[in-house]
Short mmCIF file of N, CA and C in Angstrom, two decimals:
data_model
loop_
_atom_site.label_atom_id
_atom_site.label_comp_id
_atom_site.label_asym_id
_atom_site.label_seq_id
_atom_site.Cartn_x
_atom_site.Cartn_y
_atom_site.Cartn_z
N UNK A 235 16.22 23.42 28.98
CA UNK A 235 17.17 23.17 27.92
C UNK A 235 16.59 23.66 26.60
N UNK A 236 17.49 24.08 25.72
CA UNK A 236 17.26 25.21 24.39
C UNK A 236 16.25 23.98 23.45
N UNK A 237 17.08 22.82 23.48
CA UNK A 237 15.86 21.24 22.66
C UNK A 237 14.50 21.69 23.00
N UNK A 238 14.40 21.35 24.29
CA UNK A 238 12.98 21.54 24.55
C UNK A 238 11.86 22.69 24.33
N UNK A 239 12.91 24.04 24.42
CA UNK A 239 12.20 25.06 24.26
C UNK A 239 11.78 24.96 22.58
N UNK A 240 12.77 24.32 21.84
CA UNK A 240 12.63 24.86 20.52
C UNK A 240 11.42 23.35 20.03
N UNK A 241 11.66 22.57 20.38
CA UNK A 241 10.45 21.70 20.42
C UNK A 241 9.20 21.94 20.70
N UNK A 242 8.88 23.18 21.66
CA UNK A 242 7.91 23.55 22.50
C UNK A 242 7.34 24.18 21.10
N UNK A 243 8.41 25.25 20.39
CA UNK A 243 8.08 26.71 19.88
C UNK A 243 7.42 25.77 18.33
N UNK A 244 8.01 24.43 18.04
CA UNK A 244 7.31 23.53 16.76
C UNK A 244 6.30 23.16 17.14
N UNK A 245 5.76 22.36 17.85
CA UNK A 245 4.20 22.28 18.51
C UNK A 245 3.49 23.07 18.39
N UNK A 246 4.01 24.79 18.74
CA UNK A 246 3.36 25.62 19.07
C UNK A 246 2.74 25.82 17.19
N UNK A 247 3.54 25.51 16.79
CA UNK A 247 3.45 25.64 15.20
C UNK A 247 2.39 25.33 14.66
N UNK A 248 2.95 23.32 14.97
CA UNK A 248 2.19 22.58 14.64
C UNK A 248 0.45 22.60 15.19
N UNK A 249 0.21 23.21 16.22
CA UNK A 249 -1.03 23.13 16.87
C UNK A 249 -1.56 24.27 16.12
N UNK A 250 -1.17 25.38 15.58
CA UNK A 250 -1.23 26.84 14.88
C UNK A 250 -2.14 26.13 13.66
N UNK A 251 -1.36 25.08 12.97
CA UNK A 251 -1.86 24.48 11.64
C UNK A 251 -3.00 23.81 11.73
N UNK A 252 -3.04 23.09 12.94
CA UNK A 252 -4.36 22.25 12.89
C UNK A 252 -5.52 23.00 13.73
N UNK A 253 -5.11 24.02 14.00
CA UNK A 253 -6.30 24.93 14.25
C UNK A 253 -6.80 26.05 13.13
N UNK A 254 -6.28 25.88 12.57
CA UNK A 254 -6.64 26.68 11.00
C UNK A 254 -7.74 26.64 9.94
N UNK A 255 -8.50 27.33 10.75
CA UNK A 255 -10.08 26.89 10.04
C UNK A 255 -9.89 26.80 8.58
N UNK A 256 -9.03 27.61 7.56
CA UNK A 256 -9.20 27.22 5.93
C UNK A 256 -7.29 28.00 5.84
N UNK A 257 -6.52 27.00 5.94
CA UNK A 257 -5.56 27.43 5.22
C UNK A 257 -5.41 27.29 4.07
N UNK A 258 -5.02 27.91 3.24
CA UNK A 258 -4.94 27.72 1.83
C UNK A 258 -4.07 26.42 1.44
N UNK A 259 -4.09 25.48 0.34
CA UNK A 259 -3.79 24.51 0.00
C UNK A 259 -2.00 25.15 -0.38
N UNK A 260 -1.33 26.51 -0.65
CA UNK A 260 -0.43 26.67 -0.96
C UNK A 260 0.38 26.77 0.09
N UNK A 261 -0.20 27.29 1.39
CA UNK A 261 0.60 27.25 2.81
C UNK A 261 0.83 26.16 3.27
N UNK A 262 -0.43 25.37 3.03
CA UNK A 262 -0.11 23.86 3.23
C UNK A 262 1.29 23.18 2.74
N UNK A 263 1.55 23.26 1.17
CA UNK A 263 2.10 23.06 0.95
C UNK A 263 3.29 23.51 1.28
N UNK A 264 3.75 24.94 1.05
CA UNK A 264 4.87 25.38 1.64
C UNK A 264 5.37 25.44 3.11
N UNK A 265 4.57 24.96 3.73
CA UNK A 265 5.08 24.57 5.55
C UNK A 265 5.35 22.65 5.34
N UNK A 266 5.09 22.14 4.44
CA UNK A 266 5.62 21.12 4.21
C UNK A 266 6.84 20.79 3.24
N UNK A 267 7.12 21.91 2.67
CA UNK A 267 8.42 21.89 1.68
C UNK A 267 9.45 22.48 3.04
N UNK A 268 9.35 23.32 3.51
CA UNK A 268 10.28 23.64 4.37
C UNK A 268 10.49 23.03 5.68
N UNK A 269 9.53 21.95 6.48
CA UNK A 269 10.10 21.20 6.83
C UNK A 269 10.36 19.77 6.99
N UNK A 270 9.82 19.23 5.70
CA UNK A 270 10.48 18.26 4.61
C UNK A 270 11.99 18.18 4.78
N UNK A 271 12.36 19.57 3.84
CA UNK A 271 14.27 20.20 3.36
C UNK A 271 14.39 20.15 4.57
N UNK A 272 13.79 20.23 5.72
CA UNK A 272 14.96 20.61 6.89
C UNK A 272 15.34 21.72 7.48
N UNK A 273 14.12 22.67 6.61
CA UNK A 273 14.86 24.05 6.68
C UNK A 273 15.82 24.70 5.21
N UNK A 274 15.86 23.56 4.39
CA UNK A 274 17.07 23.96 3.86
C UNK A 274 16.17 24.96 2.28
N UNK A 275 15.17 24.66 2.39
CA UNK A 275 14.59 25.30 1.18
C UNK A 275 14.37 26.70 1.43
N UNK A 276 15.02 27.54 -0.08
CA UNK A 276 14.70 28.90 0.20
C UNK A 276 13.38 29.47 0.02
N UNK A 277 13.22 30.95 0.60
CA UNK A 277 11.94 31.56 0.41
C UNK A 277 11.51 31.98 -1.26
N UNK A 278 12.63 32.15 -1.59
CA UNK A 278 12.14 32.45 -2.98
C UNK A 278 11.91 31.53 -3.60
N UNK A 279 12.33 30.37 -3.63
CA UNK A 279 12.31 29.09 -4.18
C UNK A 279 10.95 28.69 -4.22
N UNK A 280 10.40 28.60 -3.09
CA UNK A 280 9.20 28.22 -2.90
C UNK A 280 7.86 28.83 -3.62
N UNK A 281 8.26 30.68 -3.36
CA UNK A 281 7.03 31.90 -3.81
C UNK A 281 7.62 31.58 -5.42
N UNK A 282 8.52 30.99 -6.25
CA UNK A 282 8.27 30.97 -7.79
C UNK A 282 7.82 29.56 -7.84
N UNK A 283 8.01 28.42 -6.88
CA UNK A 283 7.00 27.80 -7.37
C UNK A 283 5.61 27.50 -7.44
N UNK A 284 5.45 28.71 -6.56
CA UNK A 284 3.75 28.57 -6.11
C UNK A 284 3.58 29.95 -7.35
N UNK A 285 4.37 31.32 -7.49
CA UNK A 285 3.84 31.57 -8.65
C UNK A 285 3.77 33.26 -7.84
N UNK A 286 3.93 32.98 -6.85
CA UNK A 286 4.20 34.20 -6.12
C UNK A 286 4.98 35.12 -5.48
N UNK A 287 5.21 36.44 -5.16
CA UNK A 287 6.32 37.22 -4.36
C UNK A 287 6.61 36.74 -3.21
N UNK A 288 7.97 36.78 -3.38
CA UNK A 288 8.32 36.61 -1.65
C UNK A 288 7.64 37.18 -0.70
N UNK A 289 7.40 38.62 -1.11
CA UNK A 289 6.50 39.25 0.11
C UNK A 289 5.46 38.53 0.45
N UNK A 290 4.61 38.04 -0.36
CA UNK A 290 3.24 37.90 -0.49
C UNK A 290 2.80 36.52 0.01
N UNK A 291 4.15 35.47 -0.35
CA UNK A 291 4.46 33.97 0.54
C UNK A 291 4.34 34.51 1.68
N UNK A 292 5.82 35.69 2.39
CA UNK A 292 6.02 35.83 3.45
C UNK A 292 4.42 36.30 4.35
N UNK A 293 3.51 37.16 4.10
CA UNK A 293 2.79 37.55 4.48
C UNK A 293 1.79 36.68 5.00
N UNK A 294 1.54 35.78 3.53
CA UNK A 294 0.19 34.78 3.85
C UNK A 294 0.70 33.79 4.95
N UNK A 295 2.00 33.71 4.71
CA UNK A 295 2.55 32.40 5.73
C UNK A 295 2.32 32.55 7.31
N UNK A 296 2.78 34.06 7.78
CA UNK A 296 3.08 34.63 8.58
C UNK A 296 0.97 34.64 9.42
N UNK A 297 0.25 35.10 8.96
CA UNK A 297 -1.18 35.14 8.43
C UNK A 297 -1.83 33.76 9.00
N UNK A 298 -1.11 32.64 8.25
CA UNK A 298 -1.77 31.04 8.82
C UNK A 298 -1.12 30.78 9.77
N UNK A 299 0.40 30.80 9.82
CA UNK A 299 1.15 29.92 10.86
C UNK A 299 1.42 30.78 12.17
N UNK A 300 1.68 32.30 11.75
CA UNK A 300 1.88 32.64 13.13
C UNK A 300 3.24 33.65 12.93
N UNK A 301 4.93 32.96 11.73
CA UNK A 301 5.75 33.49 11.77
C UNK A 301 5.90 33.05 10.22
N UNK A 302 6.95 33.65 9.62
CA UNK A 302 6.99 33.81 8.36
C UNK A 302 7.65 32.57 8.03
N UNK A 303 8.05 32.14 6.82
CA UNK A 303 9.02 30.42 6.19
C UNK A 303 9.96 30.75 6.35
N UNK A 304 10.43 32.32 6.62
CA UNK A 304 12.59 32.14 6.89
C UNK A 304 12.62 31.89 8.46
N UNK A 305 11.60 32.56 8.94
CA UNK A 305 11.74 32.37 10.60
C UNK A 305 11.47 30.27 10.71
N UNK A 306 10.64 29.66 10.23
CA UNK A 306 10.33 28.71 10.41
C UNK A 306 11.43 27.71 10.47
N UNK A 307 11.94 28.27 9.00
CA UNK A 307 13.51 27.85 8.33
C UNK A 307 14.62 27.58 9.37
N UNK A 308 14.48 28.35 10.06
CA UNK A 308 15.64 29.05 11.07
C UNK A 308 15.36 27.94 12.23
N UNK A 309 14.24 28.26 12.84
CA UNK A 309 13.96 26.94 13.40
C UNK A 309 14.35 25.72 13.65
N UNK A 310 13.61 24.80 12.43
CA UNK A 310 13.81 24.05 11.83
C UNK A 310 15.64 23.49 11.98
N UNK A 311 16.02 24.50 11.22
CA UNK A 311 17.66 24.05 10.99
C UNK A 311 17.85 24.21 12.58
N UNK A 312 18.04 25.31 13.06
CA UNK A 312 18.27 25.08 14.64
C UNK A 312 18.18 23.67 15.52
N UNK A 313 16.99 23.13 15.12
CA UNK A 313 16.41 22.53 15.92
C UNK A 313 17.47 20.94 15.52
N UNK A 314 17.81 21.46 13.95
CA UNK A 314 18.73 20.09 13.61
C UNK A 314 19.68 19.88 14.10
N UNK A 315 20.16 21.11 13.97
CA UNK A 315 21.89 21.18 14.40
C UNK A 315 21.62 20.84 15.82
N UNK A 316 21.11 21.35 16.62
CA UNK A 316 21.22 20.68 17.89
C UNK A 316 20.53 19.23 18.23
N UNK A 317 20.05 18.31 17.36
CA UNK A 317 19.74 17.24 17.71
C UNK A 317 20.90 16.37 17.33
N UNK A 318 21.66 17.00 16.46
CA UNK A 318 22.68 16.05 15.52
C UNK A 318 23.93 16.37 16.10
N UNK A 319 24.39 17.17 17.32
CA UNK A 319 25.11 17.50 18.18
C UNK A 319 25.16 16.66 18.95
N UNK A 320 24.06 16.46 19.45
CA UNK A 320 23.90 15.35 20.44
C UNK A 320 24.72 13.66 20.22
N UNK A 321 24.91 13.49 18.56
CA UNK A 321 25.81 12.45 18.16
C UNK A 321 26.38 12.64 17.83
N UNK A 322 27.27 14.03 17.03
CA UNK A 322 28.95 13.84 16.63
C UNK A 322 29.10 15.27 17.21
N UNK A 323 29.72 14.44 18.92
CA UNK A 323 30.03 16.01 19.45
C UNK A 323 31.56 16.42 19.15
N UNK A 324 31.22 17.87 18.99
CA UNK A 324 32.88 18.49 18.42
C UNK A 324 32.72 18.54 16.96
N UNK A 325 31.79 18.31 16.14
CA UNK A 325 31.99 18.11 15.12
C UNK A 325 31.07 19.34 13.84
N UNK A 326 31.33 20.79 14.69
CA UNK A 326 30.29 21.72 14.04
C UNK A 326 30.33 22.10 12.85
N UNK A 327 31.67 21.91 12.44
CA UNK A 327 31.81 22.37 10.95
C UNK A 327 31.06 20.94 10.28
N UNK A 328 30.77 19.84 10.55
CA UNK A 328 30.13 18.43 9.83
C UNK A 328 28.69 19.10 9.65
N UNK A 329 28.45 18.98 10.96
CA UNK A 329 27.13 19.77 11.51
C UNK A 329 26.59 20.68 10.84
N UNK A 330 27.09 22.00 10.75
CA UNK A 330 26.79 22.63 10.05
C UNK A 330 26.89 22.47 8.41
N UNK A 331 27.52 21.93 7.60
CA UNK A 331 27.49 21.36 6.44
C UNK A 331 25.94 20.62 6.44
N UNK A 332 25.92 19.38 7.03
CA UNK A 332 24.61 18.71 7.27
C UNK A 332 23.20 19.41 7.70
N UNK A 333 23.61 20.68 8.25
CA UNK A 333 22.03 21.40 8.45
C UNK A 333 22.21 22.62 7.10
N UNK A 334 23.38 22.79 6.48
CA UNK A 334 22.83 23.74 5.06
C UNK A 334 23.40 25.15 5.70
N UNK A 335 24.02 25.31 6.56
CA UNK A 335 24.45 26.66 6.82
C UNK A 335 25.63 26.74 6.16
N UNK A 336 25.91 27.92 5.85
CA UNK A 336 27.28 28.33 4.94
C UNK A 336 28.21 27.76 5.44
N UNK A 337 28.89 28.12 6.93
CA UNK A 337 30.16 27.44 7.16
C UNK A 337 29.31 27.42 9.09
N UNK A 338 30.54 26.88 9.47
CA UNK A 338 30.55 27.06 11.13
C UNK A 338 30.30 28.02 11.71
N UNK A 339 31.00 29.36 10.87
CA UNK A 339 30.59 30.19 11.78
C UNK A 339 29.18 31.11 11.67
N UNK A 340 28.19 30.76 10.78
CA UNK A 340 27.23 30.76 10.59
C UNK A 340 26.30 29.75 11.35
N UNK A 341 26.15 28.74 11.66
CA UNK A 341 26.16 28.20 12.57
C UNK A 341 26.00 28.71 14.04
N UNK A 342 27.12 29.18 14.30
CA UNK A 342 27.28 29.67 15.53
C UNK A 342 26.65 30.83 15.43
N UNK A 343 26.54 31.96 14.63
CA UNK A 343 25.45 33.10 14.54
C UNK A 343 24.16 32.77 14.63
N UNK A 344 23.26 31.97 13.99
CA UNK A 344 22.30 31.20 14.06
C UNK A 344 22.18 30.65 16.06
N UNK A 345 22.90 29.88 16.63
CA UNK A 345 22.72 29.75 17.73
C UNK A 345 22.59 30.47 18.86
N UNK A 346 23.61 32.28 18.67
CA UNK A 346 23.60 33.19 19.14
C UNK A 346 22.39 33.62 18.96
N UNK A 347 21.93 34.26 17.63
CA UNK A 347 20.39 34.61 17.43
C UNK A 347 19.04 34.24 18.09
N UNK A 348 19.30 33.01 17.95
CA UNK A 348 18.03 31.72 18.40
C UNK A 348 18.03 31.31 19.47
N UNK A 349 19.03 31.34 20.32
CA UNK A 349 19.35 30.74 21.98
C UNK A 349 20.11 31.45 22.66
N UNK A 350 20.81 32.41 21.71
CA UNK A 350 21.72 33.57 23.09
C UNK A 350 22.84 32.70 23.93
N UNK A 351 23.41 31.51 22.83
CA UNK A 351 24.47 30.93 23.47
C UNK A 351 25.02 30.36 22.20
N UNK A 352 26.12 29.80 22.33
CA UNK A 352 26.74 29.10 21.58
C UNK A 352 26.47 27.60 21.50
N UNK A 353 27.22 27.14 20.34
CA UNK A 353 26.58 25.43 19.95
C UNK A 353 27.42 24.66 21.20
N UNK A 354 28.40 25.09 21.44
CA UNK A 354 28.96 23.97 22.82
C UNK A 354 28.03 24.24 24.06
N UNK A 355 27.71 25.76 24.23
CA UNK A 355 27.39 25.60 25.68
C UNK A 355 26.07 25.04 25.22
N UNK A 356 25.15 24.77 24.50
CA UNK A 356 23.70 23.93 24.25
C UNK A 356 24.30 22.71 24.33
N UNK A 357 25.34 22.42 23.96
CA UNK A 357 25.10 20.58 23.76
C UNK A 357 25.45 19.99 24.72
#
């Protein structure tokens, strides 16, 4: 099931971080702003508050964790929308409002992308 895999692929994350002989105190931080938000915080948002280019977030991030903060992002929200499926089923346009995607059918692009199925056939 797509839960589990994508649970698997956060572990895989999370174990990435605590094997990290010296991550920098700013990756630290920014793998905790993004999944804090949920996913919902942008990349640029983050590289002006640390003071830096998007590229240069994207790079170092990519560097400690493994994949970059939009891929993480993506994740993250994925991983919401399908847990929060699980309690208001039928309800993707809510859903998607509540995980920060533009509309539903963004949403459903996101699920295509990330699982190669749609949000009904996962839930």
């Amino acid at each position: 099931d797509w839960g589990t895999r994508f649970a698997i692929a956060e572990s895989f994350v999370a174990a990435r971080l605590a094997e990290a002989k010296r991550m920098s105190a700013e990756i630290a931080w920014a793998y905790r702003q993004v999944i804090g938000s949920g996913g919902r915080t942008r990349v640029s948002v983050l590289a002006d508050q640390l003071g830096w280019s998007r590229k240069h977030l994207a790079a170092k991030f990519s560097d400690a964790i493994g994949i970059g903060p939009k891929t993480l992002s993506r994740i993250v929200r994925f991983n919401r929308a399908l847990s929060l499926s699980k309690h208001q089923l039928d309800d993707w346009a809510g859903i998607a409002a509540d995980c920060g995607y533009a509309d539903q059918a963004h949403l459903v692009r996101e699920f295509r992308d990330l699982a190669g199925e749609t949000p009904t056939a996962l839930a």
